[in-house]
XYZ file of C-alpha atoms in Angstrom:
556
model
C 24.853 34.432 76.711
C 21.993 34.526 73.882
C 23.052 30.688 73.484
C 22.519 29.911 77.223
C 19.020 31.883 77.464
C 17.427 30.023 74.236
C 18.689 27.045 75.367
C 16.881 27.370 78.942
C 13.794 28.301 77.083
C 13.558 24.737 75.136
C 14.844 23.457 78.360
C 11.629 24.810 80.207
C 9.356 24.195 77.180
C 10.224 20.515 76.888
C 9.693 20.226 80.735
C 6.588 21.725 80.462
C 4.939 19.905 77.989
C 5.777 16.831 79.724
C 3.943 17.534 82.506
C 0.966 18.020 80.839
C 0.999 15.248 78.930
C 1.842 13.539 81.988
C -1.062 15.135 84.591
C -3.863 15.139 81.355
C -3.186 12.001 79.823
C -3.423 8.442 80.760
C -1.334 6.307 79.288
C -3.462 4.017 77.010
C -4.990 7.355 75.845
C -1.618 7.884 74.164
C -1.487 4.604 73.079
C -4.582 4.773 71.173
C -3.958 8.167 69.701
C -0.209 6.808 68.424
C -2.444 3.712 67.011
C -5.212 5.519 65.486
C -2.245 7.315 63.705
C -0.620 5.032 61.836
C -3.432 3.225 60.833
C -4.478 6.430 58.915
C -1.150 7.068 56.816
C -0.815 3.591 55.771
C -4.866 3.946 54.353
C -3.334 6.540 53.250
C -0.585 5.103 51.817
C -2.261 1.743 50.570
C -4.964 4.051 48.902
C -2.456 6.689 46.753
C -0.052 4.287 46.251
C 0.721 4.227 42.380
C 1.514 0.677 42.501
C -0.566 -1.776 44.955
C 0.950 -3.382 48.083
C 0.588 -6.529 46.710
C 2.247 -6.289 43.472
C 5.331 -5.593 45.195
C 5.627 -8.931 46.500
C 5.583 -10.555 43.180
C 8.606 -8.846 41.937
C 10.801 -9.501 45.124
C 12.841 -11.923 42.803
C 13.698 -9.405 40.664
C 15.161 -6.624 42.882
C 17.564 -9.755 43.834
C 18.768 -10.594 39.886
C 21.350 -8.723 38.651
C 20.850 -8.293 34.824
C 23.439 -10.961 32.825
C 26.018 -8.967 31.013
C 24.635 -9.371 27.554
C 25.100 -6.784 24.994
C 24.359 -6.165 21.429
C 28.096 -7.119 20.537
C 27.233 -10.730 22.063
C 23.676 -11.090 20.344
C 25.182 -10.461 17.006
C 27.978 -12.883 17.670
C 25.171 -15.558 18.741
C 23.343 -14.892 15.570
C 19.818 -14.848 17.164
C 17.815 -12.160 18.979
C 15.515 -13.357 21.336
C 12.216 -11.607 22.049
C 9.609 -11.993 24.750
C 5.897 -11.137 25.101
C 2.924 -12.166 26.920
C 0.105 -13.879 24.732
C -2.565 -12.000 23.789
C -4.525 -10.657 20.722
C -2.202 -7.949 20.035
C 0.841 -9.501 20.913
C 1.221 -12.946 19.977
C -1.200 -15.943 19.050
C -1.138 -19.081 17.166
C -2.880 -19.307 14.290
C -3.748 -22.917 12.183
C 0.199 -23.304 14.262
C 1.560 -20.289 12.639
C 2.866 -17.521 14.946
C 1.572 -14.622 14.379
C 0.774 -10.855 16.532
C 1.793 -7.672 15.802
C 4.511 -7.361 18.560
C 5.484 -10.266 17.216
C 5.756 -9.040 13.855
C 7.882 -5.971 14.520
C 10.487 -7.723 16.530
C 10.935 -9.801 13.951
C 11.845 -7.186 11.541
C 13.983 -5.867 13.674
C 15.691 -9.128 14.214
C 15.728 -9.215 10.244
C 17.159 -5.499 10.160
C 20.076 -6.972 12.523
C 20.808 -10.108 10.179
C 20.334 -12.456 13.095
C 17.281 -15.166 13.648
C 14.443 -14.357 15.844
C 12.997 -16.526 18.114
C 10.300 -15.962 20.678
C 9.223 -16.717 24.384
C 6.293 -16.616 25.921
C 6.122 -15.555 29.295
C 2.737 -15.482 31.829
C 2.767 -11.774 32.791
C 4.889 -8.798 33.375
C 7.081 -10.233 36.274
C 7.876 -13.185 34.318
C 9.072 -11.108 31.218
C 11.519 -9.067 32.862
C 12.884 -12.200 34.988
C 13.312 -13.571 31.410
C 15.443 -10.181 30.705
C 17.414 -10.157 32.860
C 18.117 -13.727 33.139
C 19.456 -13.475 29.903
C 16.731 -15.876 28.944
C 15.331 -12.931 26.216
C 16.667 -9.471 25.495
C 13.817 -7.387 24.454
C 10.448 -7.497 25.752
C 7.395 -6.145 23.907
C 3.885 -5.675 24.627
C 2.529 -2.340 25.101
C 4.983 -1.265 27.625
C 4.398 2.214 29.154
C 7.340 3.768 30.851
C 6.907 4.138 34.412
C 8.775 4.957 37.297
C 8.255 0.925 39.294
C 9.310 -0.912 36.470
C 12.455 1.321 35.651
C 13.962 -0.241 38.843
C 14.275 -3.779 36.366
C 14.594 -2.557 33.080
C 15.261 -0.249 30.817
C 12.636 1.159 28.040
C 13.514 2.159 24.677
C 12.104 4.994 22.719
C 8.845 5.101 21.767
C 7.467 3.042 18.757
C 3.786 4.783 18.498
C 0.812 5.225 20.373
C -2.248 3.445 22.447
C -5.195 4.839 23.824
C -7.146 3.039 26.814
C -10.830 2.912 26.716
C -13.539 1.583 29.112
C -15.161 -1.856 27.228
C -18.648 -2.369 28.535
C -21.613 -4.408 26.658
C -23.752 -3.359 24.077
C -27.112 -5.408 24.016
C -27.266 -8.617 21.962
C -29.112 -11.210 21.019
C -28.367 -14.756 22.649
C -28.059 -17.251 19.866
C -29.763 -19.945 21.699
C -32.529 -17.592 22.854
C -33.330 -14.998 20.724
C -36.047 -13.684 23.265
C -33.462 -13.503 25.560
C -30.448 -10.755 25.792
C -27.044 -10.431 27.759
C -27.492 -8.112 30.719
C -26.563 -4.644 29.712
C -25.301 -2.620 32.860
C -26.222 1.343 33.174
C -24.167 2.792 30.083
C -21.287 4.871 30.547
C -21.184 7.710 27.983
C -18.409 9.793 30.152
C -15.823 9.331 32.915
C -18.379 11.426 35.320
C -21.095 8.417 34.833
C -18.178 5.927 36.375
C -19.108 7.347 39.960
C -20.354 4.475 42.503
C -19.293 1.618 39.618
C -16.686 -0.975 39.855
C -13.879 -1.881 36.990
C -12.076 -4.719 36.884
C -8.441 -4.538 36.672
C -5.111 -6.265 37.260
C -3.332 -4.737 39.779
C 0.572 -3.417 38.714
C -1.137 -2.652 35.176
C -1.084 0.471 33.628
C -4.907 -0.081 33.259
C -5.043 0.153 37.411
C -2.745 3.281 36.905
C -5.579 5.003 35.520
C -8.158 3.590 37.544
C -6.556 5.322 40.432
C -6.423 8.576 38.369
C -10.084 8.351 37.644
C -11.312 7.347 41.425
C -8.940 10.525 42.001
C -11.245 12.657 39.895
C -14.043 11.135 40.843
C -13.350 11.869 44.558
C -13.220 8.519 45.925
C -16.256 6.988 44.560
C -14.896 4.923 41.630
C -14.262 1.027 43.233
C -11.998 -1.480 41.652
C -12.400 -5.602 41.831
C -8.909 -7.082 41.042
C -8.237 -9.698 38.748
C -5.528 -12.535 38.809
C -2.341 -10.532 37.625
C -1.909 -13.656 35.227
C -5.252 -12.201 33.086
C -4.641 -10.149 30.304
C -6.832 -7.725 28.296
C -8.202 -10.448 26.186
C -9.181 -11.830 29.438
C -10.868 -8.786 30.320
C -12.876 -8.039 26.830
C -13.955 -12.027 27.729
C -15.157 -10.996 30.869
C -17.352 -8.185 30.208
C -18.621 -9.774 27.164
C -19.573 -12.548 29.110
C -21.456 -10.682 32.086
C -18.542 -11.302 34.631
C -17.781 -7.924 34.441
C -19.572 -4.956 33.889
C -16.545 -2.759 32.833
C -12.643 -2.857 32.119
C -10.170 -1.047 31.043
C -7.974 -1.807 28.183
C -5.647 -1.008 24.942
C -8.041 0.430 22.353
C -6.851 -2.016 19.366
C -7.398 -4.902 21.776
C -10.958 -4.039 22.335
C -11.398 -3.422 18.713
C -9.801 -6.927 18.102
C -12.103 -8.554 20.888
C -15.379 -7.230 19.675
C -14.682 -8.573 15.916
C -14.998 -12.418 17.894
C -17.498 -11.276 20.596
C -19.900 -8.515 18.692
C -21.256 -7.306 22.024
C -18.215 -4.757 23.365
C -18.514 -1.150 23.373
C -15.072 0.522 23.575
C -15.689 3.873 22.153
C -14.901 6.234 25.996
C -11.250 6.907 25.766
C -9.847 6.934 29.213
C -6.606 9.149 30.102
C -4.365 10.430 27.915
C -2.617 8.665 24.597
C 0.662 6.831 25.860
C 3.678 6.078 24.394
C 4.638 2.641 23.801
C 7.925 1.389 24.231
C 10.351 -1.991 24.544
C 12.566 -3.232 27.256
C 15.664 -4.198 27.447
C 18.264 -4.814 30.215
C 19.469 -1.684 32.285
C 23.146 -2.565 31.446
C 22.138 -3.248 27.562
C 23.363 -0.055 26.564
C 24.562 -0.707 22.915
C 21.228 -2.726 22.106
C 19.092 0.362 23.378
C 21.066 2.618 21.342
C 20.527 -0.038 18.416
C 17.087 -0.419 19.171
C 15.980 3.277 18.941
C 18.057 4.195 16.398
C 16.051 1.501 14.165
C 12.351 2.906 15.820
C 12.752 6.161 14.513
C 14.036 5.455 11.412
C 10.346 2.927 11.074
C 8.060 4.107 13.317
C 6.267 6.636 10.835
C 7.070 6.098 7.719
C 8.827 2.286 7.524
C 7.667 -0.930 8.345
C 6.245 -0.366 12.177
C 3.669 1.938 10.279
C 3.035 -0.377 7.622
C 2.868 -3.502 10.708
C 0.537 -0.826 12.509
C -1.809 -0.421 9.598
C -2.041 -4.202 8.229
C -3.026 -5.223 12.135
C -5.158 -2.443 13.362
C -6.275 -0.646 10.141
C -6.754 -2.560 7.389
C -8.123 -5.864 9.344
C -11.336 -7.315 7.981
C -12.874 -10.955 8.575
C -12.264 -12.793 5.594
C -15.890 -13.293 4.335
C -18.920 -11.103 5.777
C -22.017 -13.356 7.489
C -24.732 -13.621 5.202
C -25.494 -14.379 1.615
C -23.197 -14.485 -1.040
C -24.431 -12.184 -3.793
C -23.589 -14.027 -6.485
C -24.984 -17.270 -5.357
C -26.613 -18.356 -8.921
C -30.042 -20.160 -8.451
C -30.506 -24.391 -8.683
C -30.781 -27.533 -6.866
C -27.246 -28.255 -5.419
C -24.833 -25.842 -2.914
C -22.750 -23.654 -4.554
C -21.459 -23.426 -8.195
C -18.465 -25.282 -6.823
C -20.894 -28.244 -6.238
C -18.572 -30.472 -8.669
C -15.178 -29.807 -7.483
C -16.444 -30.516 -4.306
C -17.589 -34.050 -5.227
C -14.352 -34.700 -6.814
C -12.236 -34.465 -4.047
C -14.463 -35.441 -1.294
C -14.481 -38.788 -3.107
C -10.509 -38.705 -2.312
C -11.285 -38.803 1.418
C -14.390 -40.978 1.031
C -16.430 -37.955 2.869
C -20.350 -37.069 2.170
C -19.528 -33.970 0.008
C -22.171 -31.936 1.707
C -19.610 -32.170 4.791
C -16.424 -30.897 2.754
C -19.407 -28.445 1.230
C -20.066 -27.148 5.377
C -16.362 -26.686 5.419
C -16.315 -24.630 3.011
C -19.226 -22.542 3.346
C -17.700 -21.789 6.897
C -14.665 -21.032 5.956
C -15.165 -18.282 2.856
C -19.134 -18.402 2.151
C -18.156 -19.894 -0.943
C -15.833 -16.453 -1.849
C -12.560 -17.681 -4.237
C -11.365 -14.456 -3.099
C -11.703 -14.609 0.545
C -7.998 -13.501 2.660
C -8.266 -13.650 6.209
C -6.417 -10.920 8.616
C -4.061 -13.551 8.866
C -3.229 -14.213 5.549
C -5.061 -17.214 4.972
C -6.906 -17.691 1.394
C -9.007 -18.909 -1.313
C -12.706 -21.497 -0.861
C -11.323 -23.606 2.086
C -9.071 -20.332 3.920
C -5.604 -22.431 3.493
C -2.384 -20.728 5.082
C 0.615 -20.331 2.811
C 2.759 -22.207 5.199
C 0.451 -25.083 4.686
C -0.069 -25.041 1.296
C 3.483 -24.896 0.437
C 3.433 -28.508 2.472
C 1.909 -29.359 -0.358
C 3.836 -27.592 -3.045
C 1.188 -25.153 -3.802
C 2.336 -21.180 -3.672
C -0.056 -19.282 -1.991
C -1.736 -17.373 -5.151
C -2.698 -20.300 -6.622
C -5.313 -20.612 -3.301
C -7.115 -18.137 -5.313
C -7.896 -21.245 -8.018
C -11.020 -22.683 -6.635
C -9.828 -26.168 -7.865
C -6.623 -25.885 -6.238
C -8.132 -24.438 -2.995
C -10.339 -26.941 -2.184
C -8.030 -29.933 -3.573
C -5.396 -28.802 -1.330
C -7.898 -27.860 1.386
C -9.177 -31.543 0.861
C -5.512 -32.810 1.165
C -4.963 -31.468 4.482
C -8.083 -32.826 5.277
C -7.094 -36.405 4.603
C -3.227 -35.495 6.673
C -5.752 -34.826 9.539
C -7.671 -37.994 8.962
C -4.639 -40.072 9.095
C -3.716 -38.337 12.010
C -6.531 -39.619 13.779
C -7.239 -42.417 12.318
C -3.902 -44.210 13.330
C -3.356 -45.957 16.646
C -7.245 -45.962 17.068
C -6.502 -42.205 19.102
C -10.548 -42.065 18.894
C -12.707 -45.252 18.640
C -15.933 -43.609 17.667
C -15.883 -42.364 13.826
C -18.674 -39.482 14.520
C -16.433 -38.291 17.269
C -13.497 -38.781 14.995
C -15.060 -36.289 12.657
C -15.090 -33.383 14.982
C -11.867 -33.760 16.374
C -10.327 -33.922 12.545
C -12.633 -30.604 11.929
C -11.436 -29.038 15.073
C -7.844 -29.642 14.007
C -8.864 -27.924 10.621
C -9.436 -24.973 12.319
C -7.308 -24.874 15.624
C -4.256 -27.441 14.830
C -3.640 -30.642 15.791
C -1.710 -29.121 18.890
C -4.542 -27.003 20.786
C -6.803 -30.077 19.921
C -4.605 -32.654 21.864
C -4.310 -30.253 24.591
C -7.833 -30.308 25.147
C -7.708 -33.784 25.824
C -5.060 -33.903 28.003
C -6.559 -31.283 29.785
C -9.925 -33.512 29.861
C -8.279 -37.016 30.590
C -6.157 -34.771 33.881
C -9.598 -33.540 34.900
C -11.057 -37.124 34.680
C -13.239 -36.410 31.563
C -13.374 -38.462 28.281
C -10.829 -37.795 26.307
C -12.388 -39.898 23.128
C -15.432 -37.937 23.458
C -15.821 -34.399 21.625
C -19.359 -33.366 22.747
C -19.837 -31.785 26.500
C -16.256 -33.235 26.838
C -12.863 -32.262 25.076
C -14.976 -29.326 23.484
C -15.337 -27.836 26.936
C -11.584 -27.922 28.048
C -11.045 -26.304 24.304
C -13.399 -23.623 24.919
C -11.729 -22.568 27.658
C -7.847 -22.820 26.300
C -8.405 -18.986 26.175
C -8.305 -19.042 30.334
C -4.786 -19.060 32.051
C -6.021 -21.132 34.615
C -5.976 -23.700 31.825
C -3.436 -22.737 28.929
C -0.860 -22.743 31.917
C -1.838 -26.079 33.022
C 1.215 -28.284 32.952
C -0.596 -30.596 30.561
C -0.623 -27.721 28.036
C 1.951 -27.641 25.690
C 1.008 -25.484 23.099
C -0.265 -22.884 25.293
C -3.288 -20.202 24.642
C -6.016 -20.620 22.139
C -9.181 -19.220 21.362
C -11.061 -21.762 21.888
C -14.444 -20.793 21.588
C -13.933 -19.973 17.896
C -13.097 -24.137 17.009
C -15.559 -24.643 19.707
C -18.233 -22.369 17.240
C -16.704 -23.663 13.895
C -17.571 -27.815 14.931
C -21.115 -26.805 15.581
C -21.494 -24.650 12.676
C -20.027 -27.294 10.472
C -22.219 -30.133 11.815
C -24.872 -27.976 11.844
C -25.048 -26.822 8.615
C -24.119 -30.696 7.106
C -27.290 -31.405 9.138
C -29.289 -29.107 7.297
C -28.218 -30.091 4.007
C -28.511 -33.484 4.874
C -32.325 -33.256 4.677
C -32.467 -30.752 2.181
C -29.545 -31.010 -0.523
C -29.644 -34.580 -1.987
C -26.591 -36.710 -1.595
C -26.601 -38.020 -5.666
C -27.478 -34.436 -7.044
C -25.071 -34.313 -9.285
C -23.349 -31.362 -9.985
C -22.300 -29.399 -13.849
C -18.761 -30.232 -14.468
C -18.006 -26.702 -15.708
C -18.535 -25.027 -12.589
C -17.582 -21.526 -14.479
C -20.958 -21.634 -16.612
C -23.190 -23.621 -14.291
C -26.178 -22.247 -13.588
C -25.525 -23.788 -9.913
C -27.131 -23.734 -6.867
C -29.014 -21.811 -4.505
C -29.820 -23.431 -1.150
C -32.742 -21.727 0.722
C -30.667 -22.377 3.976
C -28.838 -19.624 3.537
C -31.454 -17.424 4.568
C -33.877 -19.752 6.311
C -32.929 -20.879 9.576
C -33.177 -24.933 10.434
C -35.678 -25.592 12.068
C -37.809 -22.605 9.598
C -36.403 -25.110 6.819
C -38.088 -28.229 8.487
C -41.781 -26.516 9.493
C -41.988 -25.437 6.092
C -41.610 -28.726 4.619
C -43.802 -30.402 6.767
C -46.435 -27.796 6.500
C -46.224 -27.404 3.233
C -44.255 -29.707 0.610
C -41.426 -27.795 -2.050
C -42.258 -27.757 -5.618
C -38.818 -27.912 -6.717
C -40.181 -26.657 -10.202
C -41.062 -23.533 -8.129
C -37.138 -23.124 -6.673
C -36.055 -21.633 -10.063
């Protein structure tokens, strides 16, 4: 009976309402207010959304691929591990064609740890990684990977190996090189997170850099914006945008911005944003034994063993090889440097003006025996191991100016020949820059350049406002994934810089270091040179001169 009564009373109530909405309310008025609706929960939606709508799309591949059956058992019986990683400063470059990166680094070891060979692919971004895991095309994947709930659907993430913080990198002011009355734009500065309020960050959607971007517009109730970036950019692309006015502000990995702003000198990175994350790899969901083998090996390293000791030699202990300026114990004379002799003597070998082998030099260590770079290159003329042993020299004997800058001057003349033959570049001024390009980037990134200029309908014989420009820009993705490419990302503006310096400074000495000064044998005791170009700048040099004519007698 209680049953029959409550059910007459929904009975009566549904009838009821239905009347009114049918004698109050036209029809298109319920139309519109349906409409109106659902157009505000998917704002909603689209704006809260921890991952954006249109990330989603790129990974529809993925949620198709079921993950090869590939376990630890198989990789050991294959004898190689295969890694993956997306280029960038942290991860994985190519240096003077040496690999080199601290993921890199620390996959190795583990691959080394295993007894197996390593070897390494490069993919273009996230999605591309995991389609390489699961593919069986790789089987771990490193590169600052922060667990999170979207990408758990395609792989599975390790323990953690240490820890990032993300920071907001925005300009300091600086000096323009051409213009020294001039300076980059510096946008309002951001000392805290409140300041962000009514600015807009750049970011790359599906990153955990947007992540926090949505946490800060959050906090900031709705009045932080975002301008998204090809999902192809990485940080380094970011750093290169800010520092070059495109951007205002990013969002990045702290050691990336620190790594940036030793090429760029103009990046402020010191606002940590969010919290400290934990970084970890990925492998395959049905990888089971490998992430067992894989953690078991990161906890055994990551605070005391070799991760630490990767972690410091990257992030802690990295210094540029030689500081700009003047080398204190530059002795006083007539020549270049108190290596003025060896110089000679093996420039002879290549039948160069020894002031240009001198430039070289001077660019590459300031003259310091004892210069190492970061990446392990060493001695007057910055030779990598790997090369010198080419040569049959071990690397501490770099440290011997004599056998620096003969083997320095021996790769030299392998680059020469390389040029030389099959008449690659008719003009031998042209020649010159390409060979010093090579000295600095590798014959590989160089010859991309130009196949990136002759696709583009450029010269690619010429070096000035021509394969110099497609090299500057090997850093882009729009360009270092061009199907010409074969040897992928560079940094180009740094052989870009190093070919002007070079010529620039052989210039210099040109009119003001003569070309039969000859040099004291023992360049131990010489009381050798000292060049007043290292402090004067060229064209200071020149006005001087012409204003007023050196008494060399005066020099000493």
């Amino acid at each position: 009976m209680h049953l029959c009564i409550n059910f007459e009373r929904q009975l009566f109530l549904k009838e009821k309402i239905k009347h009114i909405i049918q004698s109050n309310l036209e029809p298109w008025k319920v139309i519109l207010f349906l409409g109106s609706l659902a157009l505000l929960l998917w704002l909603g939606i689209k704006m809260y959304s921890s991952e954006p709508v249109e990330d989603n799309s790129r990974y529809a591949r993925l949620r198709k691929l079921k993950p090869v059956d590939v376990d630890f058992d198989k990789i050991k019986l294959r004898g190689k591990l295969i890694g993956v990683t997306i280029q960038e400063s942290t991860h994985f470059f190519l240096y003077q064609n040496k690999g080199m990166g601290y993921e890199y680094e620390v996959m190795e070891a583990f691959a080394n740890h295993l007894g197996v060979e390593f070897e390494l692919k490069i993919a273009k971004n996230k999605e591309e990684a995991i389609f390489f895991l699961n593919k069986g095309m790789a089987d771990i994947y490193a590169g600052n990977l922060v667990v999170n709930d979207f990408d758990s659907d395609f792989m599975a993430f390790t323990d953690y190996y240490r820890f990032i913080n993300y920071v907001l990198v925005q300009r300091n002011e600086i000096k323009k090189i051409d213009n020294p009355d001039d300076t980059i734009a510096v946008a309002k500065y951001i000392g805290s997170t409140k300041d962000l309020a009514g600015q807009v960050i750049f970011s790359s959607p599906g990153s955990k850099s947007y992540e926090i971007y949505q946490s800060l517009r959050v906090l900031l109730g709705n009045r932080l914006f975002s301008k998204s970036i090809d999902p192809d950019y990485n940080n380094d692309d970011v750093c290169r945008m800010v520092s070059t006015e495109v951007a205002d502000y990013g969002i990045v990995e702290e050691h990336t911005a620190y790594i940036n702003n030793l090429y760029y000198g103009n990046l402020d990175y010191h606002l940590k944003v969010g919290f400290p994350q934990m970084v970890s790899w990925g492998v395959r969901k049905n990888g089971i034994q490998l992430q067992q083998e894989v953690n078991k090996w990161l906890r055994a390293n990551r605070d005391t063993g070799i991760i630490k000791r990767l972690e410091k030699k990257w992030f802690a202990d990295r210094t540029i090889a030689t500081t700009f300026g003047i080398n204190p114990q530059q002795p006083k004379g007539l020549g270049i440097s108190r290596y003025d002799y060896l110089i000679q003597k093996y420039a002879r070998e290549i039948d160069w003006d020894w002031r240009l082998v001198a430039a070289i030099v001077w660019q590459e260590s300031r003259f310091n025996p004892n210069a190492t770079s970061f990446a392990g290159a060493r001695g007057l003329m910055q030779v990598m191991p790997s090369t010198a042993n080419d040569y049959g020299v071990s690397a501490a004997e770099l440290y011997n100016p004599e056998t620096a800058i003969k083997t320095g001057v021996r790769h030299l003349k392998t680059l020469i020949n390389y040029w030389d033959s099959g008449n690659k570049i008719w003009h031998p001024g042209q020649r010159i820059k390409f060979i010093i390009a090579s000295y600095n980037a590798g014959i590989g990134h160089v010859e991309d350049a130009r196949r990136l200029a002759a696709y583009y309908n450029a010269s690619d014989q010429i070096w000035d406002k021509s394969v110099e420009y497609y090299l500057y820009y090997l850093d882009n993705p729009q360009f270092y994934n061009h199907p010409v490419v074969q040897y992928g990302y560079c940094r180009g503006k740094e052989p870009y810089g190093y070919v002007k310096n070079i010529v620039a400074k052989f210039l210099h000495w040109g009119y003001s270091v003569d070309y039969y000064y000859q040099a004291p044998k023992d360049y131990k005791d010489a009381n050798a040179p000292w060049v007043r170009q290292f402090i004067l700048d060229y064209e200071e040099e020149l006005a001087k001169k012409q204003a007023t004519p050196v008494n060399r007698t005066e020099v000493n």
